[in-house]
Amino acid sequence: MRYNRRSFLASLGLAGVAGLAGCTSPDEPSDTTTSTEAPPVTTVDDPAYDLGVTHDVQEWAKYDPDWSHPTAAPNLDVTTETVVEGLKIPWDLSFAPNGDLFITERPGRLLRYESGTVESVASPNDIVDARAIDVDDEGGWWAAGGEGGLMGNAIHPNYPEVPLVYAFYTYVESGETLNKLVYYDVSSDESDATTVIEGIPGESYHNGSRITFGPENYLWVTMGDAGQPALAQDPSSLVGKVLRLNPDGSAPEDNPDLGGDPRVFTYGHRNPQGLTFMPDATPVENEHGPAAHDEVNVLSAGENYGWDVEGERARTAETYRGTDYARPLVNTGNETWAPPGSVFYTGDAVPSWQNRLVIGGLISQRINLVTIYPTDGEPASAENGGTRFDADWMDPEYSAAHHTALEDELGRIRHVEQGPDGTLYAVTSNRDGRAQGEQFPREVDDRLVRITPA
């Protein structure tokens, strides 16, 4: 199925170019119903491009099987430089090897930043559930709609020879709130969106929707529970899962056999919105918890990460002990990070942050730095205001030290990403109505910023 594509200059709606949740609120009643059925496994046969890729991890530019964690505490004295301002609730960033940057805005624009110019290259015509508030609007938890809209994006590994950008968004069909994975040919003004998966259960919250191509060129997709926590335990459902796909939407042959949908890599997730990889290609995921209890997980194929209906779920020490659930690297307990997008940073533009997990912060309105280290190795320092996560009920193989930076300086930080040259970027989410403090949103919001040492 294909949908019309619209192409126009982002300057029509952008304020300018300056150079290159935690879910603790009441659920809003939905006007639509939510499906419980998993869409069938389908394969895209593109007539114009070969979607096939190699799966050799040693070809990954960041691959370093002998990497080591920093043991000293990070330098938290950093500053930011605005690259693009006037964005409308940006949700995701993805960089192509040639430096092209693609940004998704939840109200429905896929933007390309190239050589100082911002252009809108696609806009789904059936997208729902997002609008940006104006700077002078009062705001509120549901002021900009729900938590859906145009969310994750990922660039085909063979770009620009295969000029396809994948995107994930919310739509309504026959009264049901659903999610869809598509891709766009961004080289042609006449191109349409090609559907990879449609009919994925969705809601006005808990849609997950981070997508990224991993070290072996598989497409990874995080799926929230869509307000149906019991389905997170059902391997036949796509919600509450992390999916691992071939670029054509089919399931890799070495995915775990869980007796359900072959696209499922792990299950038992609540609302995962961050997915990245350590230099040895180990996947790391972060997700929003129930009234705090946010988590960071080192993923292992086929494992169950414990989210389920109330009374059956694990999100505390007491509910993890005595179970077979995979244990979290980090569980924030009664503190809320509201961790959205993340990147395992390997660049040298912010030297003391190298080889650390960098996570945005929505309600926490800060950068969360997580230093991951082997439990039986030399511990990472928790000095400089850090917190250690090494309890006996947590991940037995890895422990972590946590530090924070830029608290209340940018507002809600939706995603962080590393550029091809090692530069570190972040986007804010202050025009979704949920920013804390009278100073947000600012006239320049929302922004893409570059993070540098002070």
Coordinates of C-alpha atoms in Angstrom, one line a residue:
M1 CA 0.0 0.0 0.0
R2 CA 1.3 3.5 -0.9
Y3 CA 0.5 6.9 0.3
N4 CA 1.0 10.3 -1.3
R5 CA 4.2 12.2 -0.4
R6 CA 4.4 16.0 -0.1
S7 CA 7.6 17.9 -0.5
F8 CA 8.1 21.5 0.5
L9 CA 10.7 23.8 2.1
A10 CA 10.7 23.6 5.9
S11 CA 11.4 27.4 6.0
L12 CA 7.6 27.8 5.5
G13 CA 7.1 26.5 9.0
L14 CA 10.6 26.7 10.6
A15 CA 11.6 29.8 12.6
G16 CA 15.1 29.6 11.3
V17 CA 18.4 27.7 10.8
A18 CA 21.4 28.6 12.9
G19 CA 23.8 26.0 11.5
L20 CA 24.3 22.4 11.8
A21 CA 8.1 10.1 29.5
G22 CA 7.8 8.9 32.2
C23 CA 4.1 8.1 32.3
T24 CA 2.9 9.4 35.6
S25 CA -0.1 11.4 34.5
P26 CA -3.7 9.9 34.2
D27 CA -4.5 8.2 31.0
E28 CA -6.6 10.3 28.7
P29 CA -9.8 8.6 27.5
S30 CA -9.4 7.6 23.9
D31 CA -12.1 8.1 21.2
T32 CA -10.8 5.1 19.3
T33 CA -10.5 1.4 20.1
T34 CA -7.2 -0.5 20.2
S35 CA -6.5 -3.7 18.2
T36 CA -5.1 -6.8 19.9
E37 CA -4.2 -8.6 16.8
A38 CA -0.6 -8.8 15.4
P39 CA -0.3 -7.8 11.7
P40 CA 0.9 -10.7 9.4
V41 CA 4.5 -11.0 8.4
T42 CA 4.9 -9.5 5.0
T43 CA 7.9 -8.9 2.7
V44 CA 8.4 -5.8 0.6
D45 CA 9.5 -6.4 -3.0
D46 CA 10.7 -3.0 -4.1
P47 CA 10.9 -2.6 -7.9
A48 CA 13.4 0.2 -7.9
Y49 CA 15.9 -0.7 -5.2
D50 CA 17.6 -3.8 -3.8
L51 CA 16.8 -3.7 -0.1
G52 CA 19.3 -6.5 0.7
V53 CA 22.2 -5.8 3.0
T54 CA 25.3 -7.6 4.4
H55 CA 25.3 -8.8 8.0
D56 CA 29.0 -8.7 8.8
V57 CA 29.4 -6.9 12.2
Q58 CA 33.1 -6.2 11.4
E59 CA 32.0 -3.8 8.7
W60 CA 30.3 -1.6 11.3
A61 CA 32.2 1.6 11.7
K62 CA 31.9 1.7 15.5
Y63 CA 32.8 -2.0 16.0
D64 CA 35.4 -2.5 18.8
P65 CA 35.1 -5.9 20.5
D66 CA 37.9 -4.9 22.9
W67 CA 36.4 -1.7 24.1
S68 CA 36.7 -0.7 27.7
H69 CA 34.7 1.5 29.9
P70 CA 36.0 4.7 31.4
T71 CA 36.7 4.4 35.1
A72 CA 36.9 8.1 36.0
A73 CA 33.8 10.2 36.6
P74 CA 32.6 12.2 33.6
N75 CA 33.2 16.0 33.3
L76 CA 29.6 17.4 33.5
D77 CA 30.6 20.9 32.5
V78 CA 29.2 21.1 29.0
T79 CA 27.4 23.7 26.9
T80 CA 25.2 23.7 23.8
E81 CA 25.0 25.5 20.5
T82 CA 21.8 25.9 18.6
V83 CA 21.9 24.3 15.1
V84 CA 18.2 24.5 14.1
E85 CA 15.4 26.3 15.9
G86 CA 11.6 26.5 15.5
L87 CA 11.1 22.8 15.2
K88 CA 7.7 21.3 16.0
I89 CA 8.1 18.5 18.6
P90 CA 11.1 16.7 17.0
W91 CA 11.2 13.1 18.0
D92 CA 14.1 11.4 16.3
L93 CA 17.4 12.0 14.6
S94 CA 19.3 9.8 12.2
F95 CA 22.6 10.5 10.3
A96 CA 23.7 9.1 7.0
P97 CA 27.4 8.3 6.5
N98 CA 27.7 11.3 4.1
G99 CA 26.4 13.7 6.8
D100 CA 22.8 14.1 5.8
L101 CA 20.6 14.4 8.9
F102 CA 17.0 13.4 9.0
I103 CA 14.6 14.7 11.7
T104 CA 11.1 13.5 12.4
E105 CA 8.5 16.0 13.9
R106 CA 5.5 14.4 15.6
P107 CA 2.9 16.6 13.8
G108 CA 4.0 14.9 10.6
R109 CA 7.1 16.2 8.8
L110 CA 10.3 14.2 7.9
L111 CA 13.0 16.9 7.6
R112 CA 16.4 16.7 5.9
Y113 CA 19.2 19.0 7.1
E114 CA 22.0 19.3 4.5
S115 CA 24.7 22.0 4.0
G116 CA 22.9 24.5 6.2
T117 CA 19.5 24.0 4.6
V118 CA 16.4 22.4 6.1
E119 CA 13.8 20.8 3.8
S120 CA 10.7 18.7 4.4
V121 CA 11.0 15.6 2.3
A122 CA 7.9 13.7 3.4
S123 CA 4.7 14.1 5.3
P124 CA 2.2 11.1 5.8
N125 CA -1.3 12.1 4.9
D126 CA -3.0 9.8 7.4
I127 CA -1.1 10.7 10.5
V128 CA -2.9 11.5 13.7
D129 CA -2.4 12.3 17.4
A130 CA 0.0 15.2 17.5
R131 CA 0.1 19.0 17.2
A132 CA 2.6 21.5 18.5
I133 CA 1.6 24.2 20.9
D134 CA 2.6 27.8 20.4
V135 CA 5.1 29.4 22.6
D136 CA 2.5 31.5 24.4
D137 CA 0.0 28.7 24.9
E138 CA -0.7 27.5 28.4
G139 CA 0.2 23.9 27.7
G140 CA -0.9 20.8 29.7
W141 CA -0.3 17.1 29.6
W142 CA -2.6 16.5 26.6
A143 CA -2.4 20.0 25.1
A144 CA -0.5 18.7 22.0
G145 CA -2.6 15.6 21.6
G146 CA -1.4 12.2 22.7
E147 CA 2.1 10.6 22.5
G148 CA 1.7 9.4 18.9
G149 CA 2.3 11.0 15.6
L150 CA 5.4 10.7 13.4
M151 CA 8.1 9.2 15.6
G152 CA 11.1 7.1 14.8
N153 CA 13.2 7.3 11.6
A154 CA 16.2 5.3 10.3
I155 CA 18.2 5.5 7.1
H156 CA 18.8 2.4 4.9
P157 CA 22.4 1.2 5.4
N158 CA 23.2 1.6 1.7
Y159 CA 22.1 5.2 1.5
P160 CA 22.5 7.3 -0.7
E161 CA 22.7 4.5 -3.3
V162 CA 19.5 3.2 -1.8
P163 CA 17.9 6.6 -0.8
L164 CA 15.3 5.2 1.6
V165 CA 14.4 6.6 5.0
Y166 CA 12.2 4.5 7.3
A167 CA 9.6 6.1 9.5
F168 CA 7.1 5.0 12.2
Y169 CA 3.8 6.8 12.9
T170 CA 0.3 6.6 14.3
Y171 CA -2.9 6.5 12.3
V172 CA -6.6 5.6 12.7
E173 CA -8.4 3.0 10.5
S174 CA -12.0 1.9 11.0
G175 CA -12.0 3.5 14.5
E176 CA -8.9 1.8 15.7
T177 CA -5.7 3.5 16.7
L178 CA -2.8 1.8 14.9
N179 CA 0.9 2.2 14.1
K180 CA 2.7 1.8 10.8
L181 CA 6.3 1.3 9.6
V182 CA 7.0 2.7 6.2
Y183 CA 9.9 4.0 4.1
Y184 CA 10.3 7.0 1.7
D185 CA 12.4 7.4 -1.4
V186 CA 13.8 10.8 -0.5
S187 CA 15.6 11.2 -3.8
S188 CA 12.4 11.7 -5.8
D189 CA 9.7 14.4 -5.5
E190 CA 7.2 12.0 -7.0
S191 CA 7.9 9.2 -4.5
D192 CA 5.2 7.6 -2.3
A193 CA 5.6 5.9 1.1
T194 CA 5.9 2.2 1.0
T195 CA 4.4 0.3 3.9
V196 CA 6.6 -2.3 5.6
I197 CA 4.2 -3.2 8.5
E198 CA 0.7 -1.8 9.1
G199 CA -2.0 -2.5 11.6
I200 CA 0.2 -2.5 14.6
P201 CA -1.9 -1.9 17.8
G202 CA -1.5 1.7 19.0
E203 CA -2.9 4.1 21.5
S204 CA -2.6 7.8 22.6
Y205 CA 0.3 6.6 24.8
H206 CA 2.9 3.8 25.0
N207 CA 3.7 3.4 21.3
G208 CA 7.4 2.9 21.8
S209 CA 8.5 3.6 18.2
R210 CA 12.3 4.0 18.2
I211 CA 13.7 2.5 15.1
T212 CA 17.4 2.1 14.1
F213 CA 19.6 0.0 11.9
G214 CA 22.0 -2.0 14.1
P215 CA 25.6 -3.1 13.7
E216 CA 24.6 -6.0 11.4
N217 CA 22.2 -3.9 9.3
Y218 CA 19.1 -5.4 10.8
L219 CA 16.2 -2.9 11.5
W220 CA 15.3 -2.7 15.2
V221 CA 11.9 -1.4 16.3
T222 CA 10.8 -0.8 19.9
M223 CA 7.1 -1.3 20.7
G224 CA 5.2 0.0 23.7
D225 CA 2.4 -2.0 25.3
A226 CA -0.3 0.3 23.7
G227 CA -2.1 0.4 27.0
Q228 CA -2.5 -3.4 27.1
P229 CA 0.2 -4.7 29.4
A230 CA -0.9 -8.3 29.2
L231 CA 0.0 -8.3 25.5
A232 CA 3.7 -7.6 26.4
Q233 CA 3.8 -11.2 27.6
D234 CA 2.2 -12.6 24.4
P235 CA 5.0 -13.6 21.9
S236 CA 2.3 -13.6 19.2
S237 CA 1.7 -9.8 19.6
L238 CA 4.0 -7.1 18.5
V239 CA 3.3 -4.7 21.4
G240 CA 5.5 -4.6 24.4
K241 CA 8.4 -5.9 22.4
V242 CA 11.7 -5.2 20.7
L243 CA 11.5 -6.3 17.0
R244 CA 14.4 -7.3 14.8
L245 CA 13.7 -7.2 11.0
N246 CA 15.4 -7.4 7.7
P247 CA 15.0 -4.2 5.7
D248 CA 12.2 -5.7 3.6
G249 CA 10.2 -6.4 6.8
S250 CA 10.8 -10.1 7.0
A251 CA 12.2 -11.9 10.1
P252 CA 15.9 -12.8 10.2
E253 CA 16.5 -16.5 10.3
D254 CA 18.5 -16.3 13.6
N255 CA 15.8 -14.5 15.5
P256 CA 14.8 -16.4 18.7
D257 CA 12.0 -18.9 18.4
L258 CA 9.5 -17.9 21.0
G259 CA 6.6 -19.8 19.5
G260 CA 4.9 -16.6 18.3
D261 CA 5.7 -13.8 15.8
P262 CA 9.1 -14.4 14.4
R263 CA 9.9 -10.7 14.3
V264 CA 10.1 -10.6 18.1
F265 CA 13.6 -10.3 19.6
T266 CA 12.7 -9.7 23.3
Y267 CA 9.4 -9.2 25.2
G268 CA 7.9 -8.0 28.4
H269 CA 8.6 -4.3 27.8
R270 CA 6.4 -1.4 28.9
N271 CA 7.2 1.6 26.7
P272 CA 10.8 1.4 25.3
Q273 CA 11.9 4.5 23.5
G274 CA 15.7 4.2 23.4
L275 CA 17.8 1.6 21.6
T276 CA 21.5 1.7 20.9
F277 CA 24.6 -0.6 20.9
M278 CA 27.8 -0.9 22.8
P279 CA 30.9 -1.1 20.6
D280 CA 30.9 -4.9 20.8
A281 CA 27.4 -4.8 19.1
T282 CA 25.5 -5.6 22.4
P283 CA 22.1 -4.0 22.2
V284 CA 21.0 -1.7 25.1
E285 CA 17.4 -0.5 25.6
N286 CA 15.8 2.0 27.9
E287 CA 12.1 2.3 28.8
H288 CA 9.6 4.3 30.8
G289 CA 8.4 2.7 34.0
P290 CA 5.1 3.0 36.0
A291 CA 5.3 6.1 38.2
A292 CA 9.1 6.1 38.1
H293 CA 10.9 2.7 38.0
D294 CA 12.3 3.5 34.6
E295 CA 14.8 0.9 33.3
V296 CA 17.9 0.4 31.2
N297 CA 18.4 -3.1 29.9
V298 CA 21.2 -5.0 28.2
L299 CA 19.2 -7.1 25.8
S300 CA 19.6 -10.8 25.2
A301 CA 17.7 -12.7 22.4
G302 CA 14.5 -14.2 23.5
E303 CA 14.5 -12.9 27.1
N304 CA 11.4 -11.7 29.0
Y305 CA 11.9 -8.3 30.7
G306 CA 9.0 -8.6 33.1
W307 CA 6.3 -6.2 32.2
D308 CA 2.7 -7.6 32.6
V309 CA -0.6 -6.9 34.2
E310 CA -0.7 -5.5 37.7
G311 CA 0.1 -8.2 40.2
E312 CA 2.1 -10.2 37.7
R313 CA 4.7 -7.7 36.6
A314 CA 8.3 -7.1 37.8
R315 CA 9.6 -3.6 38.3
T316 CA 10.9 -3.7 41.9
A317 CA 13.4 -5.7 43.8
E318 CA 10.7 -7.7 45.5
T319 CA 8.9 -8.6 42.2
Y320 CA 12.1 -9.5 40.3
R321 CA 13.5 -11.8 43.0
G322 CA 12.5 -15.5 42.5
T323 CA 11.5 -15.0 38.9
D324 CA 13.1 -15.9 35.5
Y325 CA 12.7 -12.4 34.2
A326 CA 15.8 -10.8 32.8
R327 CA 17.2 -8.3 35.3
P328 CA 17.6 -4.6 34.6
L329 CA 21.0 -2.9 34.4
V330 CA 19.3 0.2 35.9
N331 CA 16.0 0.5 37.7
T332 CA 15.5 4.1 38.9
G333 CA 13.2 3.1 41.8
N334 CA 11.2 6.1 43.0
E335 CA 13.1 8.6 40.9
T336 CA 11.8 9.4 37.4
W337 CA 14.2 9.9 34.5
A338 CA 11.5 9.5 31.8
P339 CA 14.2 8.2 29.4
P340 CA 13.5 8.6 25.7
G341 CA 16.1 8.4 22.9
S342 CA 19.7 7.4 23.6
V343 CA 23.0 6.7 22.0
F344 CA 26.1 4.9 23.2
Y345 CA 28.6 7.7 22.5
T346 CA 31.9 6.7 21.0
G347 CA 33.0 10.1 19.6
D348 CA 35.7 12.4 20.9
A349 CA 33.9 15.8 20.6
V350 CA 33.0 15.4 24.3
P351 CA 36.0 13.4 25.4
S352 CA 35.0 12.4 28.9
W353 CA 31.7 11.1 27.7
Q354 CA 33.3 8.7 25.3
N355 CA 32.2 5.0 25.8
R356 CA 29.2 6.0 27.9
L357 CA 25.4 5.6 27.3
V358 CA 23.9 9.1 26.8
I359 CA 20.1 9.2 27.4
G360 CA 17.7 12.2 27.1
G361 CA 15.3 13.1 29.8
L362 CA 11.7 14.2 29.5
I363 CA 10.2 14.9 33.0
S364 CA 13.8 15.0 34.4
Q365 CA 14.7 17.6 31.8
R366 CA 18.4 16.7 31.6
I367 CA 21.0 14.4 30.1
N368 CA 21.4 11.1 31.9
L369 CA 24.9 9.6 31.5
V370 CA 25.2 5.9 32.3
T371 CA 28.7 4.2 32.5
I372 CA 28.3 0.5 31.9
Y373 CA 31.0 -1.8 33.3
P374 CA 31.4 -5.6 33.9
T375 CA 30.2 -6.5 37.4
D376 CA 33.4 -8.5 37.9
G377 CA 35.7 -5.7 36.5
E378 CA 37.0 -2.4 37.8
P379 CA 34.0 -0.2 38.8
A380 CA 33.3 3.1 37.1
S381 CA 33.6 6.0 39.4
A382 CA 30.4 7.4 41.0
E383 CA 32.2 10.6 42.2
N384 CA 31.1 14.0 41.0
G385 CA 27.5 13.4 42.2
G386 CA 27.0 10.0 40.7
T387 CA 24.8 7.0 41.7
R388 CA 25.7 3.4 41.4
F389 CA 23.4 0.6 40.3
D390 CA 24.9 -2.8 41.4
A391 CA 22.2 -4.3 43.6
D392 CA 22.1 -8.1 43.8
W393 CA 18.7 -8.3 42.1
M394 CA 19.9 -6.4 39.0
D395 CA 21.8 -7.5 35.9
P396 CA 24.4 -10.1 37.1
E397 CA 26.9 -9.4 34.3
Y398 CA 26.8 -5.6 34.2
S399 CA 26.6 -2.7 36.7
A400 CA 26.4 1.0 36.1
A401 CA 27.2 4.5 37.4
H402 CA 24.8 7.4 36.7
H403 CA 25.5 11.1 36.3
T404 CA 23.4 14.0 35.1
A405 CA 24.1 17.2 33.0
L406 CA 22.3 20.2 31.6
E407 CA 19.4 19.9 34.1
D408 CA 16.6 22.4 33.3
E409 CA 18.9 24.2 30.7
L410 CA 17.2 22.8 27.6
G411 CA 13.9 21.6 28.9
R412 CA 12.6 18.2 27.8
I413 CA 15.4 16.4 25.9
R414 CA 13.7 13.9 23.5
H415 CA 16.7 12.3 21.8
V416 CA 20.5 12.4 21.6
E417 CA 22.5 11.2 18.6
Q418 CA 26.1 11.0 17.4
G419 CA 27.1 12.4 14.1
P420 CA 29.5 10.7 11.7
D421 CA 32.3 13.0 12.8
G422 CA 31.8 12.2 16.5
T423 CA 29.8 15.3 17.3
L424 CA 27.0 14.9 19.9
Y425 CA 23.5 16.3 19.2
A426 CA 20.2 16.6 21.1
V427 CA 16.6 17.7 20.3
T428 CA 14.2 19.3 22.7
S429 CA 10.4 18.5 23.1
N430 CA 9.1 21.6 24.8
R431 CA 6.2 22.3 22.4
D432 CA 4.4 19.2 23.4
G433 CA 2.8 21.0 26.3
R434 CA 4.6 19.0 29.0
A435 CA 7.7 21.1 29.8
Q436 CA 8.2 22.0 33.5
G437 CA 9.0 25.6 34.4
E438 CA 7.8 29.0 33.2
Q439 CA 10.8 29.4 31.0
F440 CA 9.6 26.6 28.6
P441 CA 8.8 26.7 25.8
R442 CA 11.1 29.5 24.7
E443 CA 10.8 31.5 21.5
V444 CA 13.4 29.3 19.8
D445 CA 11.8 26.0 20.7
D446 CA 12.0 23.4 19.7
R447 CA 15.7 23.1 18.9
L448 CA 18.4 20.9 17.6
V449 CA 21.6 21.6 19.5
R450 CA 25.2 20.5 19.5
I451 CA 26.7 19.5 22.8
T452 CA 30.4 20.6 23.5
P453 CA 32.7 20.9 26.5
A454 CA 32.3 24.2 28.2

